Amino acid sequence: MLAACSSDDPLAAQAGNADGKNYIAGDGSVLEIRPDERGEPVQFSSTLFSGEPISTDSLVGDPAVLNFWYAACAPCRVEAPDLQALHEELEPQDVRFVGVNVRDTVATAQAFERNFGITYPSVEDLNGQVLLAMTDYVPPQAVPTTIVLDRQGRVSARILGIAERSTLRTLITTVLGEQA
């Protein structure tokens, strides 16, 4: 009954000993959910750093990638160039990328985006509303976490930790190949 609290959980082990790095690194695990096993569409609304509102309603119809990040997160910095490259590659196929910044002020987040050439939008989620909305479907247990939504807005995949470019491309391509 106490298996969830066992020392075999790498995220739990890090929580007690974060070594001063100020984040819990994901283990790179990938969860892919078959279309017939996906839950209801996720629901959230927030505001982009540009001031524009965004909600899941505005994402439905296209596959979407939600990346939970913050500027001082070392793994977030590692994956940023690959996320931008995939955004550029897949934007013509109407794949939407949205960053979800869980810690930074607007100025800090925008500096990160300029530094890494990030052109897709991000929302400010200091209050955790987007993160909380996602925990009903797939709990983002570490930053970075990347979630792929299908055309109906349902969670189709999750990567805990750095989103390797080829892995994320495959997860997105799977959703692109599904019937609309």
mmCIF file of C-alpha atoms in Angstrom:
data_model
loop_
_atom_site.group_PDB
_atom_site.id
_atom_site.type_symbol
_atom_site.label_atom_id
_atom_site.label_comp_id
_atom_site.label_asym_id
_atom_site.label_seq_id
_atom_site.Cartn_x
_atom_site.Cartn_y
_atom_site.Cartn_z
ATOM 1 C CA MET A 1 0.000 0.000 0.000
ATOM 2 C CA LEU A 2 2.959 2.344 0.419
ATOM 3 C CA ALA A 3 4.481 1.650 -2.980
ATOM 4 C CA ALA A 4 3.857 5.231 -4.141
ATOM 5 C CA CYS A 5 6.139 6.454 -1.363
ATOM 6 C CA SER A 6 8.919 3.972 -1.969
ATOM 7 C CA SER A 7 12.493 4.995 -2.632
ATOM 8 C CA ASP A 8 12.173 3.524 -6.135
ATOM 9 C CA ASP A 9 10.468 6.736 -7.274
ATOM 10 C CA PRO A 10 13.232 8.972 -8.712
ATOM 11 C CA LEU A 11 11.101 12.125 -8.470
ATOM 12 C CA ALA A 12 10.287 11.478 -4.823
ATOM 13 C CA ALA A 13 13.952 10.864 -4.087
ATOM 14 C CA GLN A 14 14.868 14.213 -5.631
ATOM 15 C CA ALA A 15 12.210 16.043 -3.652
ATOM 16 C CA GLY A 16 14.080 15.281 -0.439
ATOM 17 C CA ASN A 17 17.486 16.001 -1.932
ATOM 18 C CA ALA A 18 17.320 18.556 -4.739
ATOM 19 C CA ASP A 19 21.042 19.336 -4.384
ATOM 20 C CA GLY A 20 20.330 23.066 -4.491
ATOM 21 C CA LYS A 21 19.332 22.959 -8.169
ATOM 22 C CA ASN A 22 15.869 24.452 -7.468
ATOM 23 C CA TYR A 23 13.945 21.955 -9.614
ATOM 24 C CA ILE A 24 13.028 18.295 -9.765
ATOM 25 C CA ALA A 25 14.231 16.822 -13.027
ATOM 26 C CA GLY A 26 11.994 14.464 -14.899
ATOM 27 C CA ASP A 27 13.385 11.095 -15.788
ATOM 28 C CA GLY A 28 12.683 11.417 -19.514
ATOM 29 C CA SER A 29 9.833 8.946 -19.337
ATOM 30 C CA VAL A 30 7.266 9.056 -22.105
ATOM 31 C CA LEU A 31 3.589 8.249 -21.694
ATOM 32 C CA GLU A 32 1.595 7.764 -24.883
ATOM 33 C CA ILE A 33 -2.172 7.332 -24.676
ATOM 34 C CA ARG A 34 -4.117 5.472 -27.367
ATOM 35 C CA PRO A 35 -7.009 7.466 -28.880
ATOM 36 C CA ASP A 36 -9.635 5.151 -27.389
ATOM 37 C CA GLU A 37 -8.127 5.581 -23.903
ATOM 38 C CA ARG A 38 -7.842 9.370 -23.867
ATOM 39 C CA GLY A 39 -10.017 11.256 -21.451
ATOM 40 C CA GLU A 40 -12.110 14.322 -21.992
ATOM 41 C CA PRO A 41 -10.572 17.407 -23.610
ATOM 42 C CA VAL A 42 -8.509 19.478 -21.198
ATOM 43 C CA GLN A 43 -9.926 22.815 -20.122
ATOM 44 C CA PHE A 44 -7.902 25.882 -19.229
ATOM 45 C CA SER A 45 -7.764 29.579 -19.923
ATOM 46 C CA SER A 46 -4.945 31.993 -19.324
ATOM 47 C CA THR A 47 -3.213 35.033 -20.736
ATOM 48 C CA LEU A 48 -0.219 35.009 -23.040
ATOM 49 C CA PHE A 49 2.761 37.187 -22.121
ATOM 50 C CA SER A 50 1.633 39.395 -25.025
ATOM 51 C CA GLY A 51 -1.585 40.081 -23.093
ATOM 52 C CA GLU A 52 -3.855 38.073 -25.383
ATOM 53 C CA PRO A 53 -6.221 35.519 -23.843
ATOM 54 C CA ILE A 54 -5.784 31.846 -24.694
ATOM 55 C CA SER A 55 -7.925 28.844 -23.891
ATOM 56 C CA THR A 56 -8.218 25.258 -24.924
ATOM 57 C CA ASP A 57 -11.138 26.314 -27.115
ATOM 58 C CA SER A 58 -8.664 28.249 -29.268
ATOM 59 C CA LEU A 59 -6.461 25.142 -29.622
ATOM 60 C CA VAL A 60 -9.126 22.575 -30.531
ATOM 61 C CA GLY A 61 -8.959 21.511 -34.165
ATOM 62 C CA ASP A 62 -5.169 21.462 -34.311
ATOM 63 C CA PRO A 63 -2.657 19.302 -32.486
ATOM 64 C CA ALA A 64 -1.007 21.298 -29.690
ATOM 65 C CA VAL A 65 2.158 21.003 -27.646
ATOM 66 C CA LEU A 66 2.211 22.446 -24.131
ATOM 67 C CA ASN A 67 5.667 22.842 -22.611
ATOM 68 C CA PHE A 68 5.920 23.662 -18.897
ATOM 69 C CA TRP A 69 9.131 25.635 -18.261
ATOM 70 C CA TYR A 70 10.922 28.465 -16.482
ATOM 71 C CA ALA A 71 14.086 30.383 -17.295
ATOM 72 C CA ALA A 72 16.435 29.099 -14.569
ATOM 73 C CA CYS A 73 15.576 25.451 -15.246
ATOM 74 C CA ALA A 74 18.704 23.880 -16.755
ATOM 75 C CA PRO A 75 16.833 21.102 -18.630
ATOM 76 C CA CYS A 76 14.437 23.752 -20.032
ATOM 77 C CA ARG A 77 17.440 25.570 -21.477
ATOM 78 C CA VAL A 78 18.711 22.335 -23.037
ATOM 79 C CA GLU A 79 15.437 21.527 -24.792
ATOM 80 C CA ALA A 80 14.545 25.085 -25.887
ATOM 81 C CA PRO A 81 16.378 24.984 -29.263
ATOM 82 C CA ASP A 82 14.762 21.646 -30.170
ATOM 83 C CA LEU A 83 11.287 22.885 -29.248
ATOM 84 C CA GLN A 84 11.770 25.984 -31.401
ATOM 85 C CA ALA A 85 13.080 23.895 -34.314
ATOM 86 C CA LEU A 86 10.067 21.564 -34.097
ATOM 87 C CA HIS A 87 7.740 24.550 -33.908
ATOM 88 C CA GLU A 88 9.253 25.936 -37.120
ATOM 89 C CA GLU A 89 9.148 22.525 -38.811
ATOM 90 C CA LEU A 90 5.559 21.682 -37.849
ATOM 91 C CA GLU A 91 3.859 25.084 -37.899
ATOM 92 C CA PRO A 92 2.945 24.650 -41.608
ATOM 93 C CA GLN A 93 1.004 21.536 -40.535
ATOM 94 C CA ASP A 94 -0.967 23.641 -38.020
ATOM 95 C CA VAL A 95 0.713 22.190 -34.935
ATOM 96 C CA ARG A 96 0.397 24.771 -32.151
ATOM 97 C CA PHE A 97 3.148 25.193 -29.554
ATOM 98 C CA VAL A 98 2.424 26.997 -26.283
ATOM 99 C CA GLY A 99 4.855 27.481 -23.436
ATOM 100 C CA VAL A 100 3.519 27.473 -19.880
ATOM 101 C CA ASN A 101 5.890 29.429 -17.654
ATOM 102 C CA VAL A 102 5.444 28.338 -14.058
ATOM 103 C CA ARG A 103 7.799 30.735 -12.214
ATOM 104 C CA ASP A 104 9.054 33.807 -14.049
ATOM 105 C CA THR A 105 8.081 37.436 -14.326
ATOM 106 C CA VAL A 106 7.206 38.645 -17.811
ATOM 107 C CA ALA A 107 10.626 40.310 -18.236
ATOM 108 C CA THR A 108 12.547 37.175 -17.234
ATOM 109 C CA ALA A 109 10.475 34.915 -19.465
ATOM 110 C CA GLN A 110 10.769 37.249 -22.440
ATOM 111 C CA ALA A 111 14.552 37.477 -21.966
ATOM 112 C CA PHE A 112 14.727 33.659 -22.071
ATOM 113 C CA GLU A 113 12.598 33.607 -25.220
ATOM 114 C CA ARG A 114 14.801 36.229 -26.922
ATOM 115 C CA ASN A 115 17.976 34.403 -25.882
ATOM 116 C CA PHE A 116 16.770 31.101 -27.348
ATOM 117 C CA GLY A 117 14.870 32.572 -30.307
ATOM 118 C CA ILE A 118 11.528 31.202 -29.103
ATOM 119 C CA THR A 119 8.779 32.489 -31.402
ATOM 120 C CA TYR A 120 5.787 30.501 -30.157
ATOM 121 C CA PRO A 121 3.704 32.104 -27.390
ATOM 122 C CA SER A 122 3.900 31.420 -23.670
ATOM 123 C CA VAL A 123 1.466 31.961 -20.843
ATOM 124 C CA GLU A 124 2.345 33.161 -17.373
ATOM 125 C CA ASP A 125 1.211 30.543 -14.868
ATOM 126 C CA LEU A 126 2.590 31.791 -11.555
ATOM 127 C CA ASN A 127 -0.778 31.046 -9.953
ATOM 128 C CA GLY A 128 -0.664 27.465 -11.265
ATOM 129 C CA GLN A 129 -4.096 27.510 -12.943
ATOM 130 C CA VAL A 130 -2.927 25.848 -16.159
ATOM 131 C CA LEU A 131 -0.779 23.372 -14.241
ATOM 132 C CA LEU A 132 -3.708 22.574 -11.951
ATOM 133 C CA ALA A 133 -6.045 22.098 -14.928
ATOM 134 C CA MET A 134 -3.630 19.578 -16.417
ATOM 135 C CA THR A 135 -3.296 17.519 -13.248
ATOM 136 C CA ASP A 136 -6.814 16.215 -13.778
ATOM 137 C CA TYR A 137 -5.605 14.533 -16.959
ATOM 138 C CA VAL A 138 -1.867 13.998 -16.830
ATOM 139 C CA PRO A 139 -0.018 15.330 -13.803
ATOM 140 C CA PRO A 140 3.063 17.294 -14.886
ATOM 141 C CA GLN A 141 5.275 16.107 -12.030
ATOM 142 C CA ALA A 142 8.472 17.819 -13.088
ATOM 143 C CA VAL A 143 9.699 20.818 -15.041
ATOM 144 C CA PRO A 144 10.164 20.603 -17.885
ATOM 145 C CA THR A 145 7.140 18.577 -18.840
ATOM 146 C CA THR A 146 5.780 18.495 -22.369
ATOM 147 C CA ILE A 147 2.216 17.449 -23.153
ATOM 148 C CA VAL A 148 0.845 16.732 -26.633
ATOM 149 C CA LEU A 149 -2.875 17.349 -27.211
ATOM 150 C CA ASP A 150 -4.769 15.779 -30.076
ATOM 151 C CA ARG A 151 -7.115 17.714 -32.383
ATOM 152 C CA GLN A 152 -9.956 17.314 -29.853
ATOM 153 C CA GLY A 153 -7.839 18.812 -27.066
ATOM 154 C CA ARG A 154 -7.275 15.485 -25.291
ATOM 155 C CA VAL A 155 -3.926 14.487 -23.810
ATOM 156 C CA SER A 156 -2.250 12.052 -26.189
ATOM 157 C CA ALA A 157 1.265 12.042 -24.735
ATOM 158 C CA ARG A 158 3.482 13.364 -21.960
ATOM 159 C CA ILE A 159 7.250 13.625 -21.580
ATOM 160 C CA LEU A 160 8.624 14.135 -18.069
ATOM 161 C CA GLY A 161 11.944 15.915 -18.362
ATOM 162 C CA ILE A 162 13.791 16.996 -21.474
ATOM 163 C CA ALA A 163 11.737 16.481 -24.622
ATOM 164 C CA GLU A 164 14.137 14.815 -27.025
ATOM 165 C CA ARG A 165 13.528 16.216 -30.506
ATOM 166 C CA SER A 166 13.023 12.896 -32.324
ATOM 167 C CA THR A 167 10.764 11.520 -29.597
ATOM 168 C CA LEU A 168 8.562 14.613 -29.537
ATOM 169 C CA ARG A 169 8.400 14.703 -33.343
ATOM 170 C CA THR A 170 7.207 11.082 -33.326
ATOM 171 C CA LEU A 171 4.509 11.809 -30.723
ATOM 172 C CA ILE A 172 3.271 14.807 -32.727
ATOM 173 C CA THR A 173 3.422 12.885 -36.024
ATOM 174 C CA THR A 174 1.255 10.182 -34.477
ATOM 175 C CA VAL A 175 -1.415 12.773 -33.654
ATOM 176 C CA LEU A 176 -1.116 14.351 -37.108
ATOM 177 C CA GLY A 177 -1.789 10.925 -38.660
ATOM 178 C CA GLU A 178 -4.997 10.391 -36.693
ATOM 179 C CA GLN A 179 -8.383 11.027 -38.290
ATOM 180 C CA ALA A 180 -9.729 14.484 -37.528
#
